[in-house]
Structure formats: C-alpha cells, structure tokens
Amino acid sequence: MRSAIVLAAGKGTRMKSSLCKVMHPVLNKPMIGHIVSTLKAANVDRIVVVVGHGAESVKEYLKDSVEYALQEPQLGTGHAVMQANVLEHEDGDTIVLCGDGPCIQKETILNAFEANKDYACTVLTSVLEKGGNYGRIIRNEDGMVEKIVEAKDCSKDELEVNEINTGIFCFKTQKLFDGLKNITTNNAQNEYYLTDLVEIFNRKGEKVNAMVVEDKDETMGVNDRVDLAKANVWLKKHVNHKHMVNGVTILDPENTYIDVDVEIGSDTVIYPNVHLQGNTKIGSNVTILPNSYLCNAIIENNVKIDSSKVVDSKVGEGSTVGPMSHLRNNTVIGNNCRIGNFVEFKNSNFGNGSKCAHLTYIGDSDVGERVNFGCGVVTVNYDGKNKYRTVVEDDAFIGSNCNLIAPVTIGKSALLAAGSTITSSVKDGDMGIARSRQTVVKGYGTKYKNK
Ligand code: UD1
Ligand code: CA
C-alpha cells in the first residue's frame, strides 16, 4: 500500500496574495494540481491533502480526486501530518510532500518509495551552495541521518551544513503515526515540527535514510513570487526537454511555453513565443509559427498555424490557419481547409476542403465541404437579443463582402453575388443577389475634380 500526504494548510504569507499559496499557478496549473497529478502518475493508492487556509478553493479545484484532512489551527508540519490520521491503520509506506513544491517528478517519488524499503524513514535531501532557510541535515558517523535542525534553531556550526531537508519524506505508515505521538513544540517557532521525527526514530533505534535528489531545483519550495518565477522556468525547461527528446523541434526553448498536460507528435516544429496551454493535443508534422496561442486545442497532423489563436477548438489534418486568425468556442475545422488572414470563427463547423482566406467572421455556422468564402464575409448571427445559426451546404460559393443574416440556409452549389446582404435562404444551385443596381453618371468624375 502506497499513500501520500500533501501539506497544503499554510497561509503562504510571503506570497502577499489573497489566493492561498498552493493555488498559485505554475505553467497555468495550480501548484497543488501538479503534485496530485504526479502522485497519480506514480500510482499512489491513497492521497490525503491537508487543507486549512484557503481550504474551500483547494477543495473546489481538486474535487473528489483526493481525500481531505482539515488542519485548524495550523500548528506546524508535524501537526499537519497528524490530521491525516485516516491513514493511521494502513500498512506499507507514506510519502509526505509540501504543497508548495510543484516541480517534483514521478521518478523521484517512485525512487523515494524504493529507497525506504528497509527503513522507517527516508528524507529527501539536496545539496545547495548555501542552506538558507531550509532545515539542515545532520548525519551521524555511519552516514545515516541523526536529526534535522530548522535554520532558526541551528547553532553556528549547523548553519554551515549545506545538505538540506527538501520537506519530502517517505515513512513506514505505522511508524509515522506512532512517532507523531512523541513530538512536541519545544523549538524556536513553538510548532510541531515533522522534522523532529528523525530524532525520535533514532532514539527508538531506527535508522533514518537520506536520498539526495540530484537536481536541487526539482524539490524547491515556493515561498514568494521570486520562487514562483523560478519554478515556472524550471518546469518549462523540463517540459520542453521532454518534447524535444520525443522528436519535437523547438527552435527556442527558452521562449516557448508549453503546459505540462500538452501532447505533441514527432516532427512537429515550434517557433519562438508560442504558448500551448491546457489539454492541447498536437499531431505530427505540424508547424506552429511565432506568436501563436493554443488553449485546449486539438490540432491534427500536417497542420500549419501561423500567428494565430485557437481556443477550445479543433483543426483537421492538412489545414492551414492564419496569419492572425482566431478560432474559438467549439469550432471544428475539417481536413485540408484554408483559414487565411484575419479570420474569426466562433462555435462553427467548417467542412473538409472549404476555404476562407481573408477578413471574415463565421459565427454559429455549419458550413459543408468545398465551400469558398470570398473576402470580408460576415455571418450576422446576433440581433442584439438572440443568436441564430447560418447553414452553408457543400460546394456553395460565397462572394466577397456578403452578409448572411441568420437564420439562413445557402443550398448546395448555390452562389451568392459579391456585396449581397442575404436575408432569406437560397436553394441548391441558385444564385442570391441582394444589392442595388449600379448607375453611371457620364463625365461626372472629371467635372468633380475640376470644381
Ligand atoms: C519546511 C521544513 C524544512 C524544510 C522546508 C522545505 C519543517 C519544520 N520544516 O520548512 O525543514 O527545509 O520545509 O521546503 O517541517 N503546512 C501546513 N500546516 C502547518 C504548517 C505548514 O500544512 O501548520 C504546509 C505549508 O502549507 C507548506 C508546507 O507545509 O506547504 C511547508 O510549510 P512551510 O511553512 O513552508 O515550511 P518551511 O518553513 O519552508
Ligand atoms: Ca516552504
């Protein structure tokens, strides 16, 4: 049985924020969300999140994906773990993590369980240039951990130690809850320190193991906005690296922003200043040119996106989008379509092989296959009170600068003459023309100029 306790009840005073600390996003996902996803990826059986400050917002976000323990008031990390006593009767191991450490990776969690196989407790440590505010790891002659001393409780010599407590521990679950009965608040901060368990285990004749985490930044704790920025940079680098190893070309990884849950196929090329967010899924051999923003987008193979925005929408195989286009609100673009310059789509379907190359708004519309939209077409979907749909069937041709006043249906292979304002439906094969006939006033141009 593998359990996890995530400490997330603290206020996070140094964030200077009305949002509780663990809800602050890193790569657009709350820190607590990263930790829970990673624990799930590591197949941990039970996850208990200890909440206190901001409990409601954490619960609203994580919903019933985890179990909760309420810590009220917050009397320290040891006290926080005591509240997770729903795990008291479990066998096996429990990993304890801090909710403000969003960068922890699945492999490290699995390694921690493995490292604790023959111990009551394994502390995950890292070696820094300077120990700063972190708890110091004091080892005994055998190299095992003798105690952890909080910076505020350190002697001068102890402060010199640069191996620190990452705040992540793996325990034998039974020994954890047993040991907690012995901790006190006898320290500089009058708190129940989880770290005191190390000395307690030693007194009971248990050896405490240390596992050094190689990348010291993976276990960093976010305490203020400066740390938050560091965590963003670290995780971004890590995510981009993973995609590059998987066969994605990223021209400038420092200036490419990909959320952790985004999927990308091989041979896709991503230019600088591209943002890929949420549950975006991108196929193979896709090209995403600079300044594109995709959120919850599904992009199939061989698509090209040029300086465009795609939100909650899908683009089918072989299509091209942009420059400067915006697809949003459940728009579905078929295969081999061309969405050109300055085009906006909202809540619309666009069939295979259809084209819409310039300056067009298509909203609340169902467009068939091989339809051509000229320049500057507008579907007039809103009368100020209600929205209506526009239907354009296969092979229709919509001339430039037409307005389609919805609800309206343009039949198969129908033609709309350029500059028409279409207020009633046009049947299959017919032409709709709705504009006044031109008159020519002979010689007036010259006359006007000379006036
Ligand atoms: C803690 C460790 C320190 C370690 C550091 C790593 C203790 C006593 N100290 O210090 O050795 O180097 O983490 O980042 O354990 N929390 C609660 N309830 C509480 C207090 C804290 O849930 O009553 C949570 C916080 O929300 C936070 C985590 O525990 O997610 C760590 O608390 P924090 O106050 O940041 O501890 P540090 O002083 O950083
Ligand atoms: Ca901390």
CSV table of C-alpha atoms and ligand atoms in Angstrom, one decimal:
chain,number,residue,atom,x,y,z
A,1,MET,CA,0.0,0.0,0.0
A,2,ARG,CA,1.4,3.4,-1.0
A,3,SER,CA,-0.1,6.5,0.5
A,4,ALA,CA,0.6,10.2,0.2
A,5,ILE,CA,0.0,13.2,2.5
A,6,VAL,CA,0.3,16.6,0.9
A,7,LEU,CA,0.7,19.5,3.3
A,8,ALA,CA,-1.3,22.4,2.0
A,9,ALA,CA,-2.8,24.2,5.0
A,10,GLY,CA,-0.3,27.0,5.4
A,11,LYS,CA,-1.1,30.6,4.6
A,12,GLY,CA,1.9,31.5,2.4
A,13,THR,CA,2.3,34.9,4.0
A,14,ARG,CA,5.3,35.8,1.8
A,15,MET,CA,3.2,35.4,-1.4
A,16,LYS,CA,1.4,38.6,-0.4
A,17,SER,CA,-1.7,37.3,-2.0
A,18,SER,CA,-5.4,36.9,-1.5
A,19,LEU,CA,-5.1,33.5,-3.2
A,20,CYS,CA,-3.8,30.7,-1.0
A,21,LYS,CA,-0.3,29.7,-1.8
A,22,VAL,CA,-0.8,26.2,-3.2
A,23,MET,CA,-3.4,27.5,-5.7
A,24,HIS,CA,-0.9,29.8,-7.3
A,25,PRO,CA,-0.3,28.5,-10.8
A,26,VAL,CA,2.9,27.3,-12.3
A,27,LEU,CA,2.6,26.8,-16.1
A,28,ASN,CA,-1.1,27.7,-15.7
A,29,LYS,CA,-1.9,24.9,-13.3
A,30,PRO,CA,-2.2,25.4,-9.5
A,31,MET,CA,0.9,24.0,-7.6
A,32,ILE,CA,-1.3,21.6,-5.7
A,33,GLY,CA,-2.6,20.3,-9.1
A,34,HIS,CA,0.9,19.5,-10.3
A,35,ILE,CA,1.6,17.5,-7.1
A,36,VAL,CA,-1.6,15.5,-7.2
A,37,SER,CA,-1.2,14.7,-10.9
A,38,THR,CA,2.3,13.5,-10.3
A,39,LEU,CA,1.2,11.3,-7.4
A,40,LYS,CA,-1.5,9.8,-9.6
A,41,ALA,CA,1.0,9.2,-12.4
A,42,ALA,CA,3.2,7.4,-9.8
A,43,ASN,CA,0.2,5.1,-8.9
A,44,VAL,CA,0.0,6.1,-5.3
A,45,ASP,CA,-3.1,4.3,-3.8
A,46,ARG,CA,-4.4,7.0,-1.4
A,47,ILE,CA,-3.8,10.7,-1.4
A,48,VAL,CA,-4.7,12.9,1.6
A,49,VAL,CA,-4.4,16.6,1.2
A,50,VAL,CA,-4.2,18.6,4.4
A,51,VAL,CA,-6.1,21.8,4.0
A,52,GLY,CA,-6.6,24.9,6.2
A,53,HIS,CA,-6.0,28.3,4.8
A,54,GLY,CA,-8.0,28.5,1.5
A,55,ALA,CA,-9.4,25.1,2.1
A,56,GLU,CA,-12.5,25.9,0.0
A,57,SER,CA,-10.6,26.9,-3.1
A,58,VAL,CA,-8.4,23.8,-2.9
A,59,LYS,CA,-11.4,21.5,-2.5
A,60,GLU,CA,-13.3,23.2,-5.3
A,61,TYR,CA,-10.3,22.7,-7.6
A,62,LEU,CA,-9.3,19.1,-6.6
A,63,LYS,CA,-12.9,18.0,-6.1
A,64,ASP,CA,-13.2,14.3,-5.1
A,65,SER,CA,-9.9,13.3,-6.8
A,66,VAL,CA,-8.3,13.1,-3.4
A,67,GLU,CA,-9.2,12.7,0.3
A,68,TYR,CA,-9.0,15.7,2.7
A,69,ALA,CA,-8.0,16.4,6.2
A,70,LEU,CA,-8.6,19.7,7.8
A,71,GLN,CA,-5.9,21.4,9.9
A,72,GLU,CA,-7.4,24.2,12.0
A,73,PRO,CA,-5.5,25.9,13.5
A,74,GLN,CA,-2.1,25.4,11.8
A,75,LEU,CA,0.4,24.3,14.4
A,76,GLY,CA,3.3,23.2,12.2
A,77,THR,CA,4.2,20.5,9.6
A,78,GLY,CA,4.1,17.7,12.3
A,79,HIS,CA,0.6,18.8,13.4
A,80,ALA,CA,-0.5,18.9,9.8
A,81,VAL,CA,0.5,15.2,9.2
A,82,MET,CA,-1.3,14.2,12.5
A,83,GLN,CA,-4.6,15.4,10.9
A,84,ALA,CA,-4.2,12.9,8.1
A,85,ASN,CA,-5.0,10.1,10.5
A,86,VAL,CA,-7.4,8.5,8.1
A,87,LEU,CA,-4.3,6.6,7.0
A,88,GLU,CA,-3.5,5.5,10.6
A,89,HIS,CA,-4.4,1.9,10.0
A,90,GLU,CA,-2.8,1.5,6.6
A,91,ASP,CA,0.2,-0.8,6.0
A,92,GLY,CA,3.0,0.0,3.7
A,93,ASP,CA,4.6,3.4,3.1
A,94,THR,CA,3.5,7.0,3.1
A,95,ILE,CA,5.2,9.8,1.2
A,96,VAL,CA,4.8,13.3,2.7
A,97,LEU,CA,5.2,16.3,0.4
A,98,CYS,CA,4.7,20.0,0.7
A,99,GLY,CA,2.0,21.6,-1.4
A,100,ASP,CA,4.4,24.4,-2.3
A,101,GLY,CA,6.9,22.1,-4.2
A,102,PRO,CA,5.3,21.8,-7.7
A,103,CYS,CA,8.3,20.6,-9.6
A,104,ILE,CA,8.7,17.1,-8.1
A,105,GLN,CA,8.8,14.4,-10.7
A,106,LYS,CA,7.2,10.9,-10.8
A,107,GLU,CA,10.6,9.2,-11.0
A,108,THR,CA,11.7,10.8,-7.7
A,109,ILE,CA,8.5,9.8,-6.0
A,110,LEU,CA,9.0,6.2,-7.1
A,111,ASN,CA,12.7,6.3,-6.1
A,112,ALA,CA,11.7,7.5,-2.6
A,113,PHE,CA,9.4,4.6,-2.0
A,114,GLU,CA,12.1,2.3,-3.3
A,115,ALA,CA,14.7,3.9,-1.1
A,116,ASN,CA,12.5,3.5,2.0
A,117,LYS,CA,12.1,-0.3,1.6
A,118,ASP,CA,14.3,-1.2,4.6
A,119,TYR,CA,13.8,1.9,6.7
A,120,ALA,CA,11.3,3.6,9.0
A,121,CYS,CA,12.0,6.8,7.3
A,122,THR,CA,13.8,8.3,4.3
A,123,VAL,CA,14.4,12.0,4.0
A,124,LEU,CA,14.8,13.5,0.5
A,125,THR,CA,17.7,16.0,0.7
A,126,SER,CA,19.6,18.2,-1.6
A,127,VAL,CA,22.9,19.8,-1.5
A,128,LEU,CA,22.9,23.6,-2.0
A,129,GLU,CA,25.7,26.2,-2.1
A,130,LYS,CA,24.1,27.7,1.0
A,131,GLY,CA,21.4,26.2,3.2
A,132,GLY,CA,19.4,29.4,3.6
A,133,ASN,CA,16.2,29.0,5.5
A,134,TYR,CA,16.0,25.3,4.9
A,135,GLY,CA,16.2,22.7,7.7
A,136,ARG,CA,19.8,21.2,8.0
A,137,ILE,CA,20.5,17.5,7.6
A,138,ILE,CA,22.8,16.4,10.4
A,139,ARG,CA,24.3,12.9,9.7
A,140,ASN,CA,26.0,10.6,12.2
A,141,GLU,CA,29.2,8.6,11.8
A,142,ASP,CA,27.5,5.9,9.7
A,143,GLY,CA,26.2,8.5,7.3
A,144,MET,CA,22.6,8.0,8.4
A,145,VAL,CA,20.5,11.0,9.4
A,146,GLU,CA,20.7,11.8,13.1
A,147,LYS,CA,18.5,14.9,13.1
A,148,ILE,CA,17.1,17.8,11.1
A,149,VAL,CA,17.6,21.2,12.6
A,150,GLU,CA,15.5,24.1,11.4
A,151,ALA,CA,17.5,27.2,10.4
A,152,LYS,CA,16.0,29.2,13.2
A,153,ASP,CA,17.1,26.5,15.7
A,154,CYS,CA,20.6,25.9,14.3
A,155,SER,CA,23.9,26.5,16.1
A,156,LYS,CA,26.6,28.4,14.1
A,157,ASP,CA,28.2,25.1,13.0
A,158,GLU,CA,24.9,23.6,12.0
A,159,LEU,CA,24.1,26.6,9.8
A,160,GLU,CA,27.3,25.8,7.8
A,161,VAL,CA,25.8,22.5,6.7
A,162,ASN,CA,24.7,22.7,3.1
A,163,GLU,CA,22.7,19.4,2.8
A,164,ILE,CA,19.1,20.5,3.4
A,165,ASN,CA,15.7,19.0,4.0
A,166,THR,CA,13.5,19.2,0.9
A,167,GLY,CA,10.4,18.7,3.1
A,168,ILE,CA,9.7,15.4,1.3
A,169,PHE,CA,9.8,12.2,3.4
A,170,CYS,CA,8.9,8.6,2.9
A,171,PHE,CA,7.7,6.7,6.1
A,172,LYS,CA,6.6,3.3,7.1
A,173,THR,CA,3.0,4.4,7.7
A,174,GLN,CA,2.6,2.6,11.1
A,175,LYS,CA,5.9,4.0,12.3
A,176,LEU,CA,4.9,7.5,11.2
A,177,PHE,CA,1.7,7.7,13.2
A,178,ASP,CA,3.5,6.0,16.2
A,179,GLY,CA,6.3,8.5,16.1
A,180,LEU,CA,4.0,11.5,15.8
A,181,LYS,CA,2.7,10.8,19.4
A,182,ASN,CA,6.1,11.9,20.6
A,183,ILE,CA,6.6,15.3,19.0
A,184,THR,CA,6.4,18.5,21.0
A,185,THR,CA,6.5,22.2,20.3
A,186,ASN,CA,9.8,22.7,22.1
A,187,ASN,CA,11.5,24.9,19.4
A,188,ALA,CA,12.1,28.5,18.2
A,189,GLN,CA,8.7,28.7,16.5
A,190,ASN,CA,6.6,26.8,19.1
A,191,GLU,CA,5.3,24.5,16.4
A,192,TYR,CA,5.0,20.7,16.0
A,193,TYR,CA,7.9,20.0,13.6
A,194,LEU,CA,7.6,17.0,11.4
A,195,THR,CA,11.4,17.0,11.2
A,196,ASP,CA,11.6,16.1,14.9
A,197,LEU,CA,10.5,12.5,13.9
A,198,VAL,CA,14.1,11.9,12.8
A,199,GLU,CA,15.5,12.2,16.3
A,200,ILE,CA,12.5,10.3,17.7
A,201,PHE,CA,13.2,7.4,15.3
A,202,ASN,CA,16.9,7.4,16.2
A,203,ARG,CA,16.0,7.3,19.9
A,204,LYS,CA,13.9,4.2,19.2
A,205,GLY,CA,16.9,2.6,17.5
A,206,GLU,CA,15.5,3.0,13.9
A,207,LYS,CA,18.0,4.1,11.2
A,208,VAL,CA,16.9,7.1,9.1
A,209,ASN,CA,17.9,7.1,5.5
A,210,ALA,CA,18.7,10.0,3.2
A,211,MET,CA,18.1,10.1,-0.5
A,212,VAL,CA,19.9,13.0,-2.2
A,213,VAL,CA,17.9,14.4,-5.1
A,214,GLU,CA,20.3,15.3,-7.9
A,215,ASP,CA,18.6,18.3,-9.4
A,216,LYS,CA,18.3,20.6,-6.4
A,217,ASP,CA,15.7,22.8,-8.1
A,218,GLU,CA,13.2,19.9,-8.6
A,219,THR,CA,12.4,20.0,-4.9
A,220,MET,CA,12.5,23.7,-4.4
A,221,GLY,CA,9.8,25.2,-2.2
A,222,VAL,CA,7.9,28.2,-3.4
A,223,ASN,CA,7.6,30.8,-0.7
A,224,ASP,CA,7.3,34.0,-2.6
A,225,ARG,CA,6.8,35.4,-6.2
A,226,VAL,CA,10.5,35.1,-6.9
A,227,ASP,CA,10.4,31.4,-6.2
A,228,LEU,CA,7.2,31.1,-8.2
A,229,ALA,CA,9.0,32.6,-11.3
A,230,LYS,CA,11.9,30.1,-10.7
A,231,ALA,CA,9.5,27.2,-10.6
A,232,ASN,CA,7.9,28.3,-13.8
A,233,VAL,CA,11.2,28.5,-15.5
A,234,TRP,CA,12.4,25.1,-14.2
A,235,LEU,CA,9.2,23.3,-15.2
A,236,LYS,CA,9.0,25.0,-18.6
A,237,LYS,CA,12.6,23.8,-19.3
A,238,HIS,CA,11.8,20.3,-18.1
A,239,VAL,CA,8.6,20.0,-20.2
A,240,ASN,CA,10.3,21.4,-23.4
A,241,HIS,CA,13.2,19.0,-22.9
A,242,LYS,CA,10.8,16.1,-22.7
A,243,HIS,CA,9.1,17.1,-26.0
A,244,MET,CA,12.5,17.5,-27.8
A,245,VAL,CA,13.6,14.1,-26.6
A,246,ASN,CA,10.3,12.8,-28.1
A,247,GLY,CA,11.1,14.2,-31.5
A,248,VAL,CA,9.6,17.7,-31.4
A,249,THR,CA,11.7,20.6,-32.8
A,250,ILE,CA,11.6,23.6,-30.5
A,251,LEU,CA,13.6,26.4,-32.0
A,252,ASP,CA,14.0,28.5,-28.9
A,253,PRO,CA,13.0,26.5,-25.8
A,254,GLU,CA,13.6,29.5,-23.5
A,255,ASN,CA,10.8,31.3,-25.3
A,256,THR,CA,8.3,28.5,-25.8
A,257,TYR,CA,5.7,28.0,-23.2
A,258,ILE,CA,4.1,24.5,-23.0
A,259,ASP,CA,1.8,23.4,-20.2
A,260,VAL,CA,2.5,20.0,-18.6
A,261,ASP,CA,-0.5,18.2,-19.9
A,262,VAL,CA,0.0,19.2,-23.6
A,263,GLU,CA,0.7,16.3,-26.1
A,264,ILE,CA,2.8,16.8,-29.2
A,265,GLY,CA,3.6,14.4,-32.0
A,266,SER,CA,7.0,13.9,-33.6
A,267,ASP,CA,8.4,16.1,-36.4
A,268,THR,CA,6.3,19.0,-35.2
A,269,VAL,CA,8.2,22.3,-35.3
A,270,ILE,CA,7.5,25.1,-32.8
A,271,TYR,CA,8.8,28.6,-33.4
A,272,PRO,CA,9.5,31.1,-30.7
A,273,ASN,CA,6.9,32.7,-28.5
A,274,VAL,CA,4.4,30.0,-28.9
A,275,HIS,CA,2.1,29.3,-25.9
A,276,LEU,CA,0.5,25.8,-25.8
A,277,GLN,CA,-1.9,25.5,-22.9
A,278,GLY,CA,-4.4,23.3,-21.1
A,279,ASN,CA,-5.2,20.0,-22.7
A,280,THR,CA,-3.9,20.9,-26.1
A,281,LYS,CA,-3.1,17.9,-28.3
A,282,ILE,CA,-1.0,18.4,-31.4
A,283,GLY,CA,-0.3,15.8,-34.1
A,284,SER,CA,2.8,15.0,-36.1
A,285,ASN,CA,4.5,17.2,-38.6
A,286,VAL,CA,2.6,20.3,-37.5
A,287,THR,CA,4.2,23.7,-37.9
A,288,ILE,CA,3.4,26.4,-35.4
A,289,LEU,CA,4.8,29.7,-36.4
A,290,PRO,CA,5.7,32.6,-33.9
A,291,ASN,CA,3.2,34.2,-31.6
A,292,SER,CA,0.6,31.5,-31.7
A,293,TYR,CA,-1.6,30.8,-28.7
A,294,LEU,CA,-3.4,27.5,-28.4
A,295,CYS,CA,-5.5,26.5,-25.4
A,296,ASN,CA,-7.4,23.2,-25.2
A,297,ALA,CA,-6.9,22.9,-29.0
A,298,ILE,CA,-6.8,19.7,-31.0
A,299,ILE,CA,-4.5,20.0,-34.0
A,300,GLU,CA,-4.3,17.1,-36.3
A,301,ASN,CA,-1.3,16.0,-38.4
A,302,ASN,CA,0.3,18.2,-41.1
A,303,VAL,CA,-1.4,21.4,-40.0
A,304,LYS,CA,0.2,24.8,-40.2
A,305,ILE,CA,-0.7,27.5,-37.7
A,306,ASP,CA,0.6,31.0,-38.4
A,307,SER,CA,0.5,33.6,-35.6
A,308,SER,CA,-3.0,32.6,-34.6
A,309,LYS,CA,-5.1,31.9,-31.6
A,310,VAL,CA,-7.0,28.6,-31.2
A,311,VAL,CA,-9.1,28.1,-28.1
A,312,ASP,CA,-11.4,25.1,-27.3
A,313,SER,CA,-11.4,24.2,-31.0
A,314,LYS,CA,-10.1,21.6,-33.5
A,315,VAL,CA,-8.2,21.8,-36.7
A,316,GLY,CA,-8.3,18.8,-39.1
A,317,GLU,CA,-5.4,17.2,-40.9
A,318,GLY,CA,-3.6,19.2,-43.6
A,319,SER,CA,-5.4,22.5,-42.9
A,320,THR,CA,-3.7,25.9,-42.6
A,321,VAL,CA,-4.6,28.7,-40.2
A,322,GLY,CA,-3.5,32.3,-40.2
A,323,PRO,CA,-1.7,34.6,-40.1
A,324,MET,CA,-3.7,36.4,-37.4
A,325,SER,CA,-6.8,34.2,-37.2
A,326,HIS,CA,-8.8,33.3,-34.1
A,327,LEU,CA,-10.8,30.0,-33.7
A,328,ARG,CA,-12.8,29.7,-30.6
A,329,ASN,CA,-15.7,28.2,-28.7
A,330,ASN,CA,-16.0,24.7,-30.1
A,331,THR,CA,-15.1,25.5,-33.7
A,332,VAL,CA,-14.3,22.4,-35.8
A,333,ILE,CA,-12.3,22.9,-38.9
A,334,GLY,CA,-12.2,19.9,-41.3
A,335,ASN,CA,-9.3,18.5,-43.3
A,336,ASN,CA,-7.4,20.4,-45.9
A,337,CYS,CA,-9.2,23.7,-45.2
A,338,ARG,CA,-7.6,27.1,-45.6
A,339,ILE,CA,-8.3,29.6,-42.9
A,340,GLY,CA,-6.4,32.7,-44.0
A,341,ASN,CA,-5.6,36.2,-42.8
A,342,PHE,CA,-7.6,37.9,-40.1
A,343,VAL,CA,-10.5,35.4,-39.9
A,344,GLU,CA,-12.5,34.7,-36.8
A,345,PHE,CA,-14.6,31.5,-36.2
A,346,LYS,CA,-16.9,31.0,-33.2
A,347,ASN,CA,-18.9,27.9,-32.4
A,348,SER,CA,-18.9,26.8,-36.1
A,349,ASN,CA,-18.2,23.7,-38.2
A,350,PHE,CA,-16.3,24.0,-41.4
A,351,GLY,CA,-16.3,21.0,-43.8
A,352,ASN,CA,-13.3,19.3,-45.5
A,353,GLY,CA,-11.7,21.3,-48.2
A,354,SER,CA,-13.5,24.6,-47.5
A,355,LYS,CA,-11.7,27.9,-47.7
A,356,CYS,CA,-12.0,31.2,-46.0
A,357,ALA,CA,-8.9,33.2,-46.9
A,358,HIS,CA,-9.4,36.8,-45.8
A,359,LEU,CA,-11.0,39.1,-43.3
A,360,THR,CA,-14.1,37.0,-42.4
A,361,TYR,CA,-16.3,36.3,-39.3
A,362,ILE,CA,-18.1,33.0,-39.2
A,363,GLY,CA,-20.1,32.5,-36.0
A,364,ASP,CA,-22.7,29.9,-35.1
A,365,SER,CA,-22.5,28.4,-38.6
A,366,ASP,CA,-22.5,24.9,-40.1
A,367,VAL,CA,-20.5,25.0,-43.4
A,368,GLY,CA,-20.3,22.0,-45.7
A,369,GLU,CA,-17.4,20.7,-47.8
A,370,ARG,CA,-15.5,22.6,-50.6
A,371,VAL,CA,-17.3,25.9,-49.8
A,372,ASN,CA,-15.4,29.0,-50.7
A,373,PHE,CA,-15.8,32.2,-48.8
A,374,GLY,CA,-14.6,35.4,-50.5
A,375,CYS,CA,-13.0,38.3,-48.7
A,376,GLY,CA,-14.9,40.1,-45.9
A,377,VAL,CA,-17.9,37.8,-45.4
A,378,VAL,CA,-19.8,38.2,-42.2
A,379,THR,CA,-22.3,35.9,-40.7
A,380,VAL,CA,-24.7,38.1,-38.9
A,381,ASN,CA,-25.6,35.8,-36.0
A,382,TYR,CA,-26.8,38.2,-33.4
A,383,ASP,CA,-29.8,40.6,-33.4
A,384,GLY,CA,-28.9,42.1,-30.1
A,385,LYS,CA,-31.1,39.6,-28.2
A,386,ASN,CA,-30.7,36.1,-29.7
A,387,LYS,CA,-28.2,34.2,-31.7
A,388,TYR,CA,-29.1,32.3,-34.8
A,389,ARG,CA,-27.3,29.7,-37.0
A,390,THR,CA,-26.2,30.0,-40.6
A,391,VAL,CA,-26.1,26.9,-42.8
A,392,VAL,CA,-24.0,26.8,-46.0
A,393,GLU,CA,-24.1,23.5,-47.8
A,394,ASP,CA,-21.5,21.7,-49.9
A,395,ASP,CA,-19.8,23.4,-52.9
A,396,ALA,CA,-21.5,26.8,-52.3
A,397,PHE,CA,-19.6,29.9,-53.3
A,398,ILE,CA,-19.9,33.0,-51.1
A,399,GLY,CA,-18.9,36.1,-52.9
A,400,SER,CA,-16.7,38.8,-51.2
A,401,ASN,CA,-18.3,41.2,-48.8
A,402,CYS,CA,-21.5,39.3,-48.3
A,403,ASN,CA,-23.6,39.5,-45.1
A,404,LEU,CA,-25.5,36.4,-44.2
A,405,ILE,CA,-28.3,37.4,-41.8
A,406,ALA,CA,-29.1,34.4,-39.7
A,407,PRO,CA,-31.1,32.2,-39.6
A,408,VAL,CA,-30.4,31.5,-43.2
A,409,THR,CA,-29.5,28.4,-45.4
A,410,ILE,CA,-27.5,28.5,-48.6
A,411,GLY,CA,-28.0,25.3,-50.6
A,412,LYS,CA,-25.6,23.0,-52.3
A,413,SER,CA,-23.6,24.7,-55.2
A,414,ALA,CA,-25.5,27.9,-54.6
A,415,LEU,CA,-23.8,31.2,-55.4
A,416,LEU,CA,-24.0,34.5,-53.5
A,417,ALA,CA,-23.1,37.5,-55.6
A,418,ALA,CA,-20.4,39.7,-54.0
A,419,GLY,CA,-21.6,42.5,-51.8
A,420,SER,CA,-25.0,40.9,-51.1
A,421,THR,CA,-26.9,41.2,-47.8
A,422,ILE,CA,-28.7,37.9,-47.7
A,423,THR,CA,-31.8,37.8,-45.6
A,424,SER,CA,-33.6,34.7,-47.0
A,425,SER,CA,-32.4,31.3,-47.9
A,426,VAL,CA,-31.1,30.3,-51.3
A,427,LYS,CA,-31.9,26.9,-52.7
A,428,ASP,CA,-29.5,24.3,-54.2
A,429,GLY,CA,-27.9,25.6,-57.4
A,430,ASP,CA,-29.5,29.0,-57.3
A,431,MET,CA,-27.9,32.4,-57.0
A,432,GLY,CA,-28.7,35.0,-54.4
A,433,ILE,CA,-28.0,38.6,-55.2
A,434,ALA,CA,-29.1,41.4,-53.0
A,435,ARG,CA,-27.7,44.8,-53.9
A,436,SER,CA,-28.9,47.8,-55.8
A,437,ARG,CA,-28.0,48.1,-59.4
A,438,GLN,CA,-25.2,50.5,-60.3
A,439,THR,CA,-25.8,53.7,-62.2
A,440,VAL,CA,-23.0,55.5,-64.2
A,441,VAL,CA,-23.1,59.3,-64.5
A,442,LYS,CA,-21.2,60.1,-67.6
A,443,GLY,CA,-18.3,62.6,-67.2
A,444,TYR,CA,-19.0,63.5,-63.6
A,445,GLY,CA,-15.6,62.3,-62.4
A,446,THR,CA,-13.7,64.9,-64.4
A,447,LYS,CA,-16.3,67.6,-63.6
A,448,TYR,CA,-15.9,67.0,-59.8
A,449,LYS,CA,-12.2,67.1,-60.0
A,450,ASN,CA,-12.2,70.5,-61.7
A,451,LYS,CA,-14.8,72.1,-59.5
B,1,UD1,C1,9.8,23.1,6.0
B,1,UD1,C2,10.7,22.2,6.8
B,1,UD1,C3,12.1,22.4,6.5
B,1,UD1,C4,12.4,22.2,5.0
B,1,UD1,C5,11.4,23.1,4.2
B,1,UD1,C6,11.5,22.6,2.7
B,1,UD1,C7,9.6,21.7,9.0
B,1,UD1,C8,9.5,22.1,10.4
B,1,UD1,N1,10.4,22.4,8.2
B,1,UD1,O1,10.1,24.4,6.3
B,1,UD1,O2,13.0,21.6,7.2
B,1,UD1,O3,13.7,22.6,4.7
B,1,UD1,O4,10.0,22.8,4.6
B,1,UD1,O5,10.7,23.5,1.9
B,1,UD1,O6,8.9,20.8,8.5
B,1,UD1,N2,2.0,23.5,6.4
B,1,UD1,C9,0.8,23.0,6.8
B,1,UD1,N3,0.4,23.2,8.1
B,1,UD1,C10,1.2,23.9,9.0
B,1,UD1,C11,2.5,24.3,8.6
B,1,UD1,C12,2.8,24.1,7.2
B,1,UD1,O7,0.0,22.4,6.1
B,1,UD1,O8,0.8,24.0,10.2
B,1,UD1,C13,2.4,23.2,5.0
B,1,UD1,C14,2.5,24.5,4.2
B,1,UD1,O9,1.3,24.8,3.6
B,1,UD1,C15,3.6,24.2,3.2
B,1,UD1,C16,4.4,23.1,3.9
B,1,UD1,O10,3.6,22.6,5.0
B,1,UD1,O11,3.1,23.6,2.0
B,1,UD1,C17,5.7,23.6,4.4
B,1,UD1,O12,5.5,24.6,5.3
B,1,UD1,P1,6.4,25.9,5.4
B,1,UD1,O13,5.9,26.8,6.5
B,1,UD1,O14,6.7,26.5,4.1
B,1,UD1,O15,7.7,25.2,6.0
B,1,UD1,P2,9.2,25.7,5.9
B,1,UD1,O16,9.4,26.8,6.9
B,1,UD1,O17,9.5,26.1,4.5
B,2,CA,CA,8.3,26.2,2.5
